[in-house]
Coordinates of C-alpha atoms and ligand atoms in Angstrom, one line a residue:
X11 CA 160.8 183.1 52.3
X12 CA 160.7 179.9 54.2
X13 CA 161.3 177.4 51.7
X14 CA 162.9 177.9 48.4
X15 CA 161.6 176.3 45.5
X16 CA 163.3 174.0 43.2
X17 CA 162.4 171.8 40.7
X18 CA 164.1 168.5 41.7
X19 CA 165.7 165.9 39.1
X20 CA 165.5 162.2 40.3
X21 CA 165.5 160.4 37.1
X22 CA 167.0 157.5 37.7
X23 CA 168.2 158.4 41.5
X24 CA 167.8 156.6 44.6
X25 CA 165.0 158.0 46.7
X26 CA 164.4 156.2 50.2
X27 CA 160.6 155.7 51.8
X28 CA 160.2 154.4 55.1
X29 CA 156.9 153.2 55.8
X30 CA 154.5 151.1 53.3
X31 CA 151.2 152.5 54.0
X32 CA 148.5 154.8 52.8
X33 CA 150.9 158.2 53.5
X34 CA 154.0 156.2 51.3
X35 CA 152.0 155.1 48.9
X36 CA 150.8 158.6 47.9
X37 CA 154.6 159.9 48.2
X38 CA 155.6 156.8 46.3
X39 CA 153.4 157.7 43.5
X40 CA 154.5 161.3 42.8
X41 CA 158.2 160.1 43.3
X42 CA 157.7 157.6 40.8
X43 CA 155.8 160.1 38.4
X44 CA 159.4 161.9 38.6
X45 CA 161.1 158.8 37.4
X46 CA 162.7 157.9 40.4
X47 CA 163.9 154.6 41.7
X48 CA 162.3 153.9 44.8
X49 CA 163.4 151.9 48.2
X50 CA 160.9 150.9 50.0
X51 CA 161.7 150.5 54.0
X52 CA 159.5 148.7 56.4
X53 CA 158.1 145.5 58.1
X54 CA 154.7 145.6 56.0
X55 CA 154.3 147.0 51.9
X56 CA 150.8 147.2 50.9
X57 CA 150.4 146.1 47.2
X58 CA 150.0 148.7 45.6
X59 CA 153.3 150.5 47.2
X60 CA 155.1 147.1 46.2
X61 CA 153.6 147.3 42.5
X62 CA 155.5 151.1 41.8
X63 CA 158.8 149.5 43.5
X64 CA 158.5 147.3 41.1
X65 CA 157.9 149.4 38.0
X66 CA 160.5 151.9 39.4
X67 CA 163.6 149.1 39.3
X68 CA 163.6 149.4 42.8
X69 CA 163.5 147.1 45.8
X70 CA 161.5 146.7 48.6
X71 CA 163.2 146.2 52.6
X72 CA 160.9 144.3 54.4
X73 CA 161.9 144.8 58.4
X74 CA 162.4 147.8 60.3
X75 CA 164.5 151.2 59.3
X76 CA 168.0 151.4 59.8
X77 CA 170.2 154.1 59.1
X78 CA 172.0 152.4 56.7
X79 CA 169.2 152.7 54.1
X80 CA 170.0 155.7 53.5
X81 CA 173.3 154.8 51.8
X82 CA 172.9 155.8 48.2
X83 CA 169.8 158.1 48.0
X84 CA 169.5 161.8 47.1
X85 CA 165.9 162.0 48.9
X86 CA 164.4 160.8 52.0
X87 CA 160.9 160.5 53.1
X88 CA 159.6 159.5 56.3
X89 CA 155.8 158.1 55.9
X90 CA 155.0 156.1 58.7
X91 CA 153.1 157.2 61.8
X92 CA 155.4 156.1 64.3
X93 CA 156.9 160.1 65.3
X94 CA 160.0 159.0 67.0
X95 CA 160.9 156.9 63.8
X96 CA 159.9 159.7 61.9
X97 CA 162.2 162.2 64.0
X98 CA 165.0 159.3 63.9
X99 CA 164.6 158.9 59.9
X100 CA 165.2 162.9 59.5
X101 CA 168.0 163.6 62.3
X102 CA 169.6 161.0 60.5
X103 CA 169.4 162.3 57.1
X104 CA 170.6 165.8 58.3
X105 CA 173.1 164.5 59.3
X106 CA 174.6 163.7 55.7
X107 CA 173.3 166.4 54.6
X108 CA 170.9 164.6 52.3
X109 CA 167.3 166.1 52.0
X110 CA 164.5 165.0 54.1
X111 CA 160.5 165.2 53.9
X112 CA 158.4 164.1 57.1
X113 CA 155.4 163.4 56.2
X114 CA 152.7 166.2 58.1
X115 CA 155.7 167.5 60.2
X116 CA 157.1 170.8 58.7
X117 CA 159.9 170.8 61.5
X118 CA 161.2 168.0 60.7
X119 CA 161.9 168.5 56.9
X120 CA 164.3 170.5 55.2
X121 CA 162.2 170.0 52.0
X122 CA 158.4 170.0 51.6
X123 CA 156.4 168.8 48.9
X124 CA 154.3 171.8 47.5
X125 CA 150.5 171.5 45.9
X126 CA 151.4 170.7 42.2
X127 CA 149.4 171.8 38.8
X128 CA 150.8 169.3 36.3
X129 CA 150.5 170.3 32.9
X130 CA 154.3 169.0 31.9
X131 CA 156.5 169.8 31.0
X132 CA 154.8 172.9 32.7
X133 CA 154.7 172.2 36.1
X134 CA 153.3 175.0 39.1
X135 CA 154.1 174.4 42.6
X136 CA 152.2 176.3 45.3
X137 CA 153.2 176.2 49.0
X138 CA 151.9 177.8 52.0
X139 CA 156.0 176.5 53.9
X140 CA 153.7 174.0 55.3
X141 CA 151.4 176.3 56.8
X142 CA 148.7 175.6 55.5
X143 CA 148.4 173.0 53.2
X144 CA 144.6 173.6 53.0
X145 CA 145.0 176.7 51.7
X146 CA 147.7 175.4 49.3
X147 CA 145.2 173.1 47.8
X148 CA 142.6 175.7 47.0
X149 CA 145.1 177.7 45.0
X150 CA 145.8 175.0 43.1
X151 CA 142.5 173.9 42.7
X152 CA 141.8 177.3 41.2
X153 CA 144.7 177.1 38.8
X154 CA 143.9 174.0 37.6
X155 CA 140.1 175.2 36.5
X156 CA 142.2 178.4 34.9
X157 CA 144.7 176.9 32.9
X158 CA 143.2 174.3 30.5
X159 CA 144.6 170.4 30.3
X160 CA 146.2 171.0 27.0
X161 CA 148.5 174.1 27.9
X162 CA 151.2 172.2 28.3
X163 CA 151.1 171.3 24.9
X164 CA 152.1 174.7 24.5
X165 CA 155.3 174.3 25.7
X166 CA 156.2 171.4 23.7
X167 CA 155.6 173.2 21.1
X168 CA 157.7 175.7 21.8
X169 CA 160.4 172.9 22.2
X170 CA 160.4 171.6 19.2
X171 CA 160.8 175.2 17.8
X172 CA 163.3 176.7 20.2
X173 CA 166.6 176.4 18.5
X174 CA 165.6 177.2 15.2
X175 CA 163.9 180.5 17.1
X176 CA 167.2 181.1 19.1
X177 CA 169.3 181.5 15.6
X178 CA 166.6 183.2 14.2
X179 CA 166.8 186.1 16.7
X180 CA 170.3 186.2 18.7
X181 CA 168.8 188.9 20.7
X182 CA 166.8 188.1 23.8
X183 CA 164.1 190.6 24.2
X184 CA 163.4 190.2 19.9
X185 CA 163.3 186.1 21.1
X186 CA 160.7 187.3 24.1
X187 CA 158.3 189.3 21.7
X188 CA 158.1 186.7 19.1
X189 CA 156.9 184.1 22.1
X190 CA 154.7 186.5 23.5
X191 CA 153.4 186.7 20.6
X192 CA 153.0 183.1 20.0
X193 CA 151.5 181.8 23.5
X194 CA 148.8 185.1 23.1
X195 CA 147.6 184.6 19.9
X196 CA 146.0 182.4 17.5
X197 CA 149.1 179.7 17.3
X198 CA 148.5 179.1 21.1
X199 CA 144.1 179.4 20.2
X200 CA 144.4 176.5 17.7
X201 CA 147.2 174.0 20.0
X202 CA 144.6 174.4 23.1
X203 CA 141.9 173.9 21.3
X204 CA 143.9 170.4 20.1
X205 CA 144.5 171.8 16.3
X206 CA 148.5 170.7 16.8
X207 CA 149.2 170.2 13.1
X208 CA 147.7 173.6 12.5
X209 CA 149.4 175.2 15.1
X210 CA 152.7 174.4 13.9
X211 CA 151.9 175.3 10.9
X212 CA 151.3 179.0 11.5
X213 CA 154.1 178.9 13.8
X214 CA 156.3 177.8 10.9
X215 CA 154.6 180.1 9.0
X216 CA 155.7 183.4 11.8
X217 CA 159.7 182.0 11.5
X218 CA 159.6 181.6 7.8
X219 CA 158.5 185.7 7.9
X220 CA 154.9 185.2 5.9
X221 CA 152.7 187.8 6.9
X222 CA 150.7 187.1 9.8
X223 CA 147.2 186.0 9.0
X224 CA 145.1 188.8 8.6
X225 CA 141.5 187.4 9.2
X226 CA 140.6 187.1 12.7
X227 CA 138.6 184.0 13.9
X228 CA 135.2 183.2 15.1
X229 CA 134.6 180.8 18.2
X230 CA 130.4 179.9 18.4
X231 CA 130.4 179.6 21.9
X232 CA 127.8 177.2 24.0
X233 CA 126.7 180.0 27.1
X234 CA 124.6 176.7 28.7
X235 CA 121.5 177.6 29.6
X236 CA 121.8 180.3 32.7
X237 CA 123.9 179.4 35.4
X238 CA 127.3 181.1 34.2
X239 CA 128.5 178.1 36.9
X240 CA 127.9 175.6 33.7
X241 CA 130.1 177.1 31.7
X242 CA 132.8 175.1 30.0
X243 CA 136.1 176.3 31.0
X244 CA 137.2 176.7 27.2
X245 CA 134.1 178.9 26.7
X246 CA 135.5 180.8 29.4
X247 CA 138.9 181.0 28.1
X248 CA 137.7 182.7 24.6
X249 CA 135.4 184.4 26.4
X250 CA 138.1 186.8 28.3
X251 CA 139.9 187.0 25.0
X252 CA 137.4 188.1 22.5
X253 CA 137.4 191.5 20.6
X254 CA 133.5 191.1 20.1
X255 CA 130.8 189.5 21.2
X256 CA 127.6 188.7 19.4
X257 CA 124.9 187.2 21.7
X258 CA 121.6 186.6 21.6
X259 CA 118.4 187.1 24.3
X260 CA 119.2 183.5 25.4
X261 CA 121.9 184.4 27.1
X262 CA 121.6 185.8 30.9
X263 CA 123.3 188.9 31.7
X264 CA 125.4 187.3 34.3
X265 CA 127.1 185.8 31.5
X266 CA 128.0 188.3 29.2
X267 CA 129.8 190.2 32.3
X268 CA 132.4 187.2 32.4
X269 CA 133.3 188.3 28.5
X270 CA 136.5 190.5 28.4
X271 CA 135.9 193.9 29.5
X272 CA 136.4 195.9 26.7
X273 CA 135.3 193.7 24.1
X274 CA 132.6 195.2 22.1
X275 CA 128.9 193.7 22.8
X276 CA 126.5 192.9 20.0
X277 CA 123.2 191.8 20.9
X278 CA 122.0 190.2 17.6
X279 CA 118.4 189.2 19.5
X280 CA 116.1 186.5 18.4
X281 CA 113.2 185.9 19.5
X282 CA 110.4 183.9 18.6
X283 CA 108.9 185.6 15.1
X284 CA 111.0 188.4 16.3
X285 CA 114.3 188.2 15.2
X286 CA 116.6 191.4 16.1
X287 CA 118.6 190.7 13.0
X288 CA 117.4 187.7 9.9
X289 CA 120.3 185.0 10.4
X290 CA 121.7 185.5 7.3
X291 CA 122.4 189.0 8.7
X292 CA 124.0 187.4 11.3
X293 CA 126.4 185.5 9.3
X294 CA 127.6 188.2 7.3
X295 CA 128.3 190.1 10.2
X296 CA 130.2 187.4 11.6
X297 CA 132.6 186.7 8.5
X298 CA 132.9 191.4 8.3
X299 CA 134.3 191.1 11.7
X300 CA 137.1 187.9 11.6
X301 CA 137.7 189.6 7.6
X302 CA 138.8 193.0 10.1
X303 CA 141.0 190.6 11.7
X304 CA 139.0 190.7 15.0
X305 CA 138.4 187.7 17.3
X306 CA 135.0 187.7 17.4
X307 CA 132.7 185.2 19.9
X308 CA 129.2 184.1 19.0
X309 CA 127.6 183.3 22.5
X310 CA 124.8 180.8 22.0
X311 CA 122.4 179.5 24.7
X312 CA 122.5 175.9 25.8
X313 CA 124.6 174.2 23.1
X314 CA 125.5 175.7 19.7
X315 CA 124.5 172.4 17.8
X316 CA 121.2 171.8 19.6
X317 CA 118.5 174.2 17.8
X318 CA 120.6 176.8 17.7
X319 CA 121.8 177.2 14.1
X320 CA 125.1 177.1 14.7
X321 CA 125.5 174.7 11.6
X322 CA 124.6 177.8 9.3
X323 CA 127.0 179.9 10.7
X324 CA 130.0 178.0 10.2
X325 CA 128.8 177.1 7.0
X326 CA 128.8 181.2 6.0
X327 CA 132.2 181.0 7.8
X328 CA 133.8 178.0 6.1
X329 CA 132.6 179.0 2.7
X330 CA 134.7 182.5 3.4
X331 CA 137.5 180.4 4.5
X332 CA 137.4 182.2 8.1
X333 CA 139.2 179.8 10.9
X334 CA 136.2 178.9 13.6
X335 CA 136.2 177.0 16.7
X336 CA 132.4 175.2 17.6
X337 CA 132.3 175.4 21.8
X338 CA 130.0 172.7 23.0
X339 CA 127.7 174.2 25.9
X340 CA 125.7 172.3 28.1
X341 CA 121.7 171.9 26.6
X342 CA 118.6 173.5 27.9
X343 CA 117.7 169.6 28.3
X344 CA 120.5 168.7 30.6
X345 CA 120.7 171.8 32.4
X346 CA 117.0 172.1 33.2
X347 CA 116.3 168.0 33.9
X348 CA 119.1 168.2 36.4
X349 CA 117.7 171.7 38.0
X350 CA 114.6 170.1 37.9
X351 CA 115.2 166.6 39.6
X352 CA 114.1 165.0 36.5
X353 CA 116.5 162.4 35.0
X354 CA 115.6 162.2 31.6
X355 CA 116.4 158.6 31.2
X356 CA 115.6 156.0 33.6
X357 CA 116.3 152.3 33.4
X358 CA 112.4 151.6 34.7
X359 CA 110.8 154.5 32.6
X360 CA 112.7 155.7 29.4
X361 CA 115.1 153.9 27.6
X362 CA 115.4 157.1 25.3
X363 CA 115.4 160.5 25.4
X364 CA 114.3 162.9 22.0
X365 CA 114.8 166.6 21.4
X366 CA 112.2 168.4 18.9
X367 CA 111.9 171.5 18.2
X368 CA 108.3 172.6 18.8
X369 CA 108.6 175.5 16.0
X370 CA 109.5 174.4 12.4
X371 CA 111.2 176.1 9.6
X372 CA 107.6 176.6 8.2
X373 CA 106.0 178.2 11.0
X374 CA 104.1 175.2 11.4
X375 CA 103.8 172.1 14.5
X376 CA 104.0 169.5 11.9
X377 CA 106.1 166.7 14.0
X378 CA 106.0 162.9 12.8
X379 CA 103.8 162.4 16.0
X380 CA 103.7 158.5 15.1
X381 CA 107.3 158.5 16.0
X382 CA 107.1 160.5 19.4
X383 CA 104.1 158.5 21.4
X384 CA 106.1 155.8 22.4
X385 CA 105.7 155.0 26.6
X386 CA 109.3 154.5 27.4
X387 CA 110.7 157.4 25.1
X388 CA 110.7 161.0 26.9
X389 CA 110.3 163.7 24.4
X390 CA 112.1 167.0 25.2
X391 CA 110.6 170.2 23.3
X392 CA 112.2 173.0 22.7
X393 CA 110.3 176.1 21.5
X394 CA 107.1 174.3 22.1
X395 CA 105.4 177.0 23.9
X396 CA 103.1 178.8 21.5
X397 CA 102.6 175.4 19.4
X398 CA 101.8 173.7 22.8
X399 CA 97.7 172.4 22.6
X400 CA 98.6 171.2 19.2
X401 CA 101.8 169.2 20.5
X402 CA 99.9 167.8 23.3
X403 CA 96.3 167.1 21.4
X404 CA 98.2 165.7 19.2
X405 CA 100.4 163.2 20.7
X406 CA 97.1 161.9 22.8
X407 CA 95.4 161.7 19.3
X408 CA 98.3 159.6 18.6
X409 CA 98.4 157.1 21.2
X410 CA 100.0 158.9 24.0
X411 CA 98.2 158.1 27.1
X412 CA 96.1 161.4 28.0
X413 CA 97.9 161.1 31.8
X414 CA 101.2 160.6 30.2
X415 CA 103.5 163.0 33.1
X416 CA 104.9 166.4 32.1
X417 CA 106.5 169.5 33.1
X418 CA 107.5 172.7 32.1
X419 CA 110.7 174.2 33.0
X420 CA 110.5 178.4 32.7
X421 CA 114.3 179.6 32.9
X422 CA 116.1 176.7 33.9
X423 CA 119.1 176.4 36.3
X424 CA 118.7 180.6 36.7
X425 CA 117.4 182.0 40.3
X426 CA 114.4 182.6 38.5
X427 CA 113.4 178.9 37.4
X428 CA 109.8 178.2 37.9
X429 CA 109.1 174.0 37.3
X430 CA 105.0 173.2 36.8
X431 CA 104.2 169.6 36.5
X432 CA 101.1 167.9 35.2
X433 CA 99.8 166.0 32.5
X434 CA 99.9 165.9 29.1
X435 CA 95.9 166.9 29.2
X436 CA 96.1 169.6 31.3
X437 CA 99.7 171.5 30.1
X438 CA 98.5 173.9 28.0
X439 CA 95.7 174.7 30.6
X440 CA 99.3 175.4 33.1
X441 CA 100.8 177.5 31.2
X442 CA 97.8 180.2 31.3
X443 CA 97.3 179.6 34.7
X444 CA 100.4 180.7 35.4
X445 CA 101.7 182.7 32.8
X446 CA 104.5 180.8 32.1
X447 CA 106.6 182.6 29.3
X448 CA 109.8 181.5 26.9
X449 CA 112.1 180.4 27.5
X450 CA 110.5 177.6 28.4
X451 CA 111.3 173.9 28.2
X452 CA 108.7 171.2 27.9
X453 CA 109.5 167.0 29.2
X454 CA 107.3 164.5 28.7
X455 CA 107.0 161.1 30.1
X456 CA 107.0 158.7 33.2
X457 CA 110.6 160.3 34.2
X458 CA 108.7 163.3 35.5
X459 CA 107.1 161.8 37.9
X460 CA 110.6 161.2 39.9
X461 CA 111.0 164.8 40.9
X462 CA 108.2 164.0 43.4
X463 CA 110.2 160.8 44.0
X464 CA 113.1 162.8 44.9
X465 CA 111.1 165.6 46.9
X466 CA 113.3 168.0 45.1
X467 CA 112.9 171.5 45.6
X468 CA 113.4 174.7 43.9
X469 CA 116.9 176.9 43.6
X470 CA 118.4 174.1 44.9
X471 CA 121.7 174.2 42.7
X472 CA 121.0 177.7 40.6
X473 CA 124.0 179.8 41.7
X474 CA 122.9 183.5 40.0
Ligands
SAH23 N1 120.7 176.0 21.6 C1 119.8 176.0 22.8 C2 118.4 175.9 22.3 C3 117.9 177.1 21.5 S1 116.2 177.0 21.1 C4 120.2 174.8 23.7 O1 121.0 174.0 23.4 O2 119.6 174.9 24.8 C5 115.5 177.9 22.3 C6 114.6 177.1 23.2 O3 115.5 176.4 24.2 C7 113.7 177.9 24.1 O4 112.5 178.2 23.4 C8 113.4 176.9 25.3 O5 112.5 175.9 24.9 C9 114.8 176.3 25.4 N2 115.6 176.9 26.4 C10 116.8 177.4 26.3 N3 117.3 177.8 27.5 C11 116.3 177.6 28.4 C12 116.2 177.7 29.8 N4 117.2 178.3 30.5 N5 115.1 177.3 30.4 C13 114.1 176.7 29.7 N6 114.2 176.5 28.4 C14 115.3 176.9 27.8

């Protein structure tokens, strides 16, 4: 091992920067983060540089290095781009045996500043020993899509609870299980998912002895519309930890093979007038499997509160009293408008956008049509395939123009997306032209016409 890594404390200590440019300013920052008081060294200080000496309680030395600066500092960084200052700054900080950082010059520095994940009070530092910073960076980008922004919450919880958990259990491994526990189970579920109050409460709950809660918990998870690349990362998350999986035809295959791997699948269908299993089977199945105390993930397409009757399901759950967590997902109409190169508002064409639902509770295509027909509103259908010459007979009968744009988006953002574009006279006549087949989504209005605009062009973004 090159370097070692430590976790430096410089609340409230000295650290000296030579140089006032770009390089210090982006040292500066992170230094400051850390609470230290910073001394600024050199003949120029951009503003910015000057505004986190200030805020620091530290001073700024406007002139050239000397060694002298150093008097008084636990840290040194050279920043400049001068490389015999640079070597100067660090010969002369070895030589007191105070630790030095140059700036892109591993040889030079007895510490190096590693790629950093900050979710204090947990902090991860990855280094390549100034290798490869590059390479540094990815890791760290990839941990920061892994661990989500609240996990640090975590540990402050555990904080506040330590002590009381140290005389609780004396012994260390009993101390270990119990955390384990905690940070893998639903009291960490409900602090990332920002339930804090809750949190603690169950984890007062575990010290106080109560029996753990038996029921399990439901998260309705938003799958997005096809690309697993639009996943949220919390969907993710509960994804890899669920016991079961419901999921319906919306979602693709490529999806359901990021769940955990031995979590069991459910396919609970729907389809158009075909439904695998009547909803209100559905929900009883949910609240059976949290009441065995399983963790149990209902995987919706596009967004779980968009058409997607996720509003029954909690209700079932609620009314049992079974804990749920609502996912958002990304909507067919986002996903597929930006697959399609059709923005679905536009400050010359549509100053609003509506979703309907082409297939009412009823069976029937009974929309308030006054309400949709206006020129600058784009109407987004869902479902609206098999109701589709109504929809658009309709709306012309109402006063939408007969050449009014549209388009029909078959399996958005998947490798498979097929886009037709037309009018709202000759849609239906597209869809048996080209056998276009659900699911399908159906825009309507002057935005379309700025795919052509765009020249955009198929499986341009679709990553499976
Ligand atoms: N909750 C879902 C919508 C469910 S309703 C969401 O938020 O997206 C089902 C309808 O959504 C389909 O009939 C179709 O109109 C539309 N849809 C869903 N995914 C789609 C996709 N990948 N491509 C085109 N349309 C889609």
């Amino acid at each position: 091992m090159e370097f070692l890594p430590l976790f430096h404390n410089l609340r409230g200590a000295q650290v000296l920067v030579v140089g006032g440019g770009e390089i210090a300013l982006r040292k500066s920052r992170l230094l400051a983060e850390a609470g230290a008081v910073l001394r600024v060294v050199a003949p120029e200080i951009g503003a910015e540089v000057r505004e986190l000496i200030e805020r620091s309680g530290g001073e700024q030395i406007l002139r050239g290095y000397t060694e002298s600066d150093l008097n008084g500092c636990v840290l040194i960084i050279a920043a400049t781009d001068d490389e015999p200052l640079n070597a100067q700054v660090s010969a002369d900080a070895r030589q007191r045996g105070v630790p030095v950082n140059v700036v892109d010059a591993p040889a030079l520095c007895s510490v190096i500043f590693p790629a950093i994940v900050d979710r204090s009070p947990l902090v991860i530092a990855v280094s390549s020993g100034g290798d490869a910073p590059v390479l540094a960076r990815l890791i760290r980008a990839k941990l920061e899509t892994w661990i989500p922004p609240t996990y640090g919450h975590l540990a402050g919880l555990a904080a506040r609870f330590r002590h009381q958990v140290k005389g609780l259990f004396p012994n260390v491994q009993q101390r270990r299980a119990f955390w384990e526990d905690v940070f893998q189970g639903p009291i960490a579920d409900r602090q990332l998912a920002g339930q804090g109050a809750e949190a603690e409460r169950l984890l007062r709950a575990k010290i106080d002895g109560d029996a753990p809660p038996t029921t399990g918990e439901v998260y309705l998870v938003g799958a997005g519309p096809g690309d697993p690349d639009l996943l949220t990362f919390r969907a993710l998350r509960l994804m890899q930890q669920a016991d079961v999986v419901l999921y319906d035809r919306l979602v693709a295959p490529a999806i359901l093979d990021l769940c955990r791997r031995d979590a069991d699948r459910v396919y609970v269908g729907k389809q158009r007038a075909d439904h695998a299993l009547p909803q209100d089977q559905i929900n009883q199945q949910l609240v059976d499997l949290a009441k065995q105390g399983k963790r149990v993930v209902r995987l919706k397409g596009g967004d779980p509160f968009i058409f997607g009757r996720g509003g029954e399901e909690i209700e079932e759950l609620a009314a049992h009293g079974i804990p749920f967590q609502v996912v958002p997902g990304i909507t067919a109409a986002s996903g597929c408008a930006a697959y399609a190169g059709i923005p679905l508002t536009h400050r010359d064409h549509a100053q609003s956008v509506r979703f309907v639902t082409g297939h009412l509770k009823n069976g029937s295509t009974d929309l308030p049509w006054k309400d949709l027909v206006s020129p600058s509103q784009t109407l987004v259908l869902y479902m609206g395939l098999i109701g589709l010459p109504v929809i658009c007979e309709q709306l012309i009968k109402h006063g939408r123009s007969a050449d009014t744009p549209a388009a029909l988006i078959q399996q958005g953002t998947t490798v498979n997306q097929r886009v037709f574009t037309g009018t709202l006279a000759n849609l239906p006549q597209l869809v048996a032209e080209h056998e276009v087949h659900a699911p399908t989504l159906v825009i309507v209005g002057e935005v379309v016409k700025l795919r052509e605009k765009l020249a955009w062009f198929e499986g341009a973004q679709a990553t499976v």
